[in-house]
Structures are given as structure tokens and as C-alpha cells.
PDB file of C-alpha atoms and ligand atoms in Angstrom:
ATOM      1  CA  MET G   1      -0.015   0.040   0.013  1.00 51.00           C
ATOM      2  CA  ASP G   2       1.641   3.195  -1.087  1.00 61.00           C
ATOM      3  CA  GLY G   3       0.329   6.626  -2.073  1.00 64.00           C
ATOM      4  CA  GLN G   4      -3.245   7.477  -2.563  1.00 69.00           C
ATOM      5  CA  ASP G   5      -5.907   4.947  -3.352  1.00 80.00           C
ATOM      6  CA  VAL G   6      -7.872   5.507  -6.500  1.00 92.00           C
ATOM      7  CA  GLU G   7     -11.620   4.793  -5.924  1.00 94.00           C
ATOM      8  CA  LYS G   8     -14.432   4.305  -8.414  1.00 94.00           C
ATOM      9  CA  CYS G   9     -16.985   7.092  -8.315  1.00 93.00           C
ATOM     10  CA  ILE G  10     -20.543   5.541  -8.135  1.00 89.00           C
ATOM     11  CA  ILE G  11     -22.055   8.578 -10.098  1.00 89.00           C
ATOM     12  CA  CYS G  12     -19.767   8.941 -13.120  1.00 93.00           C
ATOM     13  CA  GLY G  13     -18.053   5.488 -12.862  1.00 94.00           C
ATOM     14  CA  GLU G  14     -14.611   7.040 -13.265  1.00 95.00           C
ATOM     15  CA  HIS G  15     -11.595   6.296 -11.027  1.00 96.00           C
ATOM     16  CA  LYS G  16     -10.486   9.276  -9.065  1.00 95.00           C
ATOM     17  CA  GLN G  17      -8.288  10.073  -6.134  1.00 93.00           C
ATOM     18  CA  ASP G  18     -10.185  13.016  -4.678  1.00 94.00           C
ATOM     19  CA  GLY G  19     -13.712  12.774  -3.427  1.00 95.00           C
ATOM     20  CA  ILE G  20     -15.928  11.871  -0.585  1.00 91.00           C
ATOM     21  CA  VAL G  21     -17.368   8.682   0.835  1.00 90.00           C
ATOM     22  CA  ILE G  22     -21.025   8.410   1.642  1.00 81.00           C
ATOM     23  CA  VAL G  23     -22.500   5.201   3.143  1.00 78.00           C
ATOM     24  CA  SER G  24     -19.183   3.487   2.105  1.00 83.00           C
ATOM     25  CA  GLU G  25     -19.602   4.587  -1.526  1.00 86.00           C
ATOM     26  CA  PHE G  26     -17.196   6.929  -3.195  1.00 91.00           C
ATOM     27  CA  ILE G  27     -18.319  10.079  -4.963  1.00 91.00           C
ATOM     28  CA  CYS G  28     -15.519  12.186  -6.817  1.00 95.00           C
ATOM     29  CA  ASP G  29     -15.057  15.809  -6.302  1.00 95.00           C
ATOM     30  CA  ALA G  30     -16.463  16.700  -9.627  1.00 95.00           C
ATOM     31  CA  CYS G  31     -19.703  14.908  -9.038  1.00 92.00           C
ATOM     32  CA  GLU G  32     -20.066  16.200  -5.479  1.00 90.00           C
ATOM     33  CA  ALA G  33     -19.634  19.712  -6.688  1.00 92.00           C
ATOM     34  CA  GLU G  34     -22.194  19.164  -9.461  1.00 90.00           C
ATOM     35  CA  MET G  35     -24.668  17.650  -6.991  1.00 85.00           C
ATOM     36  CA  VAL G  36     -24.306  20.651  -4.708  1.00 85.00           C
ATOM     37  CA  HIS G  37     -24.911  23.024  -7.556  1.00 88.00           C
ATOM     38  CA  THR G  38     -27.774  21.101  -9.236  1.00 87.00           C
ATOM     39  CA  ASP G  39     -31.195  22.546  -8.944  1.00 89.00           C
ATOM     40  CA  VAL G  40     -33.925  20.345  -7.431  1.00 84.00           C
ATOM     41  CA  LYS G  41     -35.926  20.903 -10.629  1.00 90.00           C
ATOM     42  CA  ASP G  42     -33.150  19.722 -12.797  1.00 87.00           C
ATOM     43  CA  ASP G  43     -33.481  16.157 -14.327  1.00 87.00           C
ATOM     44  CA  LYS G  44     -29.831  15.575 -13.249  1.00 86.00           C
ATOM     45  CA  TYR G  45     -30.826  15.974  -9.593  1.00 86.00           C
ATOM     46  CA  HIS G  46     -33.251  13.030  -9.881  1.00 87.00           C
ATOM     47  CA  PHE G  47     -30.410  10.996 -11.478  1.00 85.00           C
ATOM     48  CA  PHE G  48     -28.199  11.712  -8.457  1.00 84.00           C
ATOM     49  CA  ILE G  49     -30.975  10.793  -6.034  1.00 84.00           C
ATOM     50  CA  HIS G  50     -31.576   7.632  -7.947  1.00 87.00           C
ATOM     51  CA  GLN G  51     -27.966   6.734  -7.720  1.00 83.00           C
ATOM     52  CA  MET G  52     -27.963   7.382  -4.069  1.00 82.00           C
ATOM     53  CA  LYS G  53     -30.985   5.246  -3.547  1.00 85.00           C
ATOM     54  CA  GLN G  54     -29.190   2.412  -5.140  1.00 82.00           C
ATOM     55  CA  ILE G  55     -26.516   2.722  -2.464  1.00 77.00           C
ATOM     56  CA  TRP G  56     -29.000   2.612   0.243  1.00 78.00           C
ATOM     57  CA  LEU G  57     -30.765  -0.458  -1.243  1.00 82.00           C
ATOM     58  CA  GLN G  58     -27.426  -2.213  -1.510  1.00 78.00           C
ATOM     59  CA  ASN G  59     -26.519  -1.366   2.083  1.00 75.00           C
ATOM     60  CA  ASN G  60     -29.840  -2.275   3.618  1.00 75.00           C
ATOM     61  CA  ALA G  61     -30.529  -5.461   1.679  1.00 68.00           C
TER      62      ALA G  61
HETATM   63 ZN1   ZN K   1     -17.732  11.174 -10.357  1.00 77.12          ZN
END
């Protein structure tokens, strides 16, 4: 184990070093920033929520 781990973002599916972990799932900086700036009325917001629900379902199965 050396250096920084690269994790797979559950939103965009890309492997990034920087990001946050929510409910043991990784979300990269870019997606996190986009989520924060996405309007609730935006279709993308519902996409994010959908992705998050998948995480919850997986963790509560
Ligand atoms: Zn991402």
C-alpha cells in the first residue's frame, strides 16, 4: 500500500483520487460539486438521487 488509493465514483463511474465517501460509496469531487450546484428541478438531480437510492438499497439489503 503506497500513495493514494484510487476509488471508483458511483455517479460517473470514473476512477478518481479526490472525493468523498457516503455510506461506504465513493463520490468524486467533480460529481459532489455538481450535486451541490444542481437545482432540485433539474433532471440531473433526480439522477443523483436515484444513484444514491441504489446505494441505500445495497447497504440495507
Ligand atoms: Zn464522479
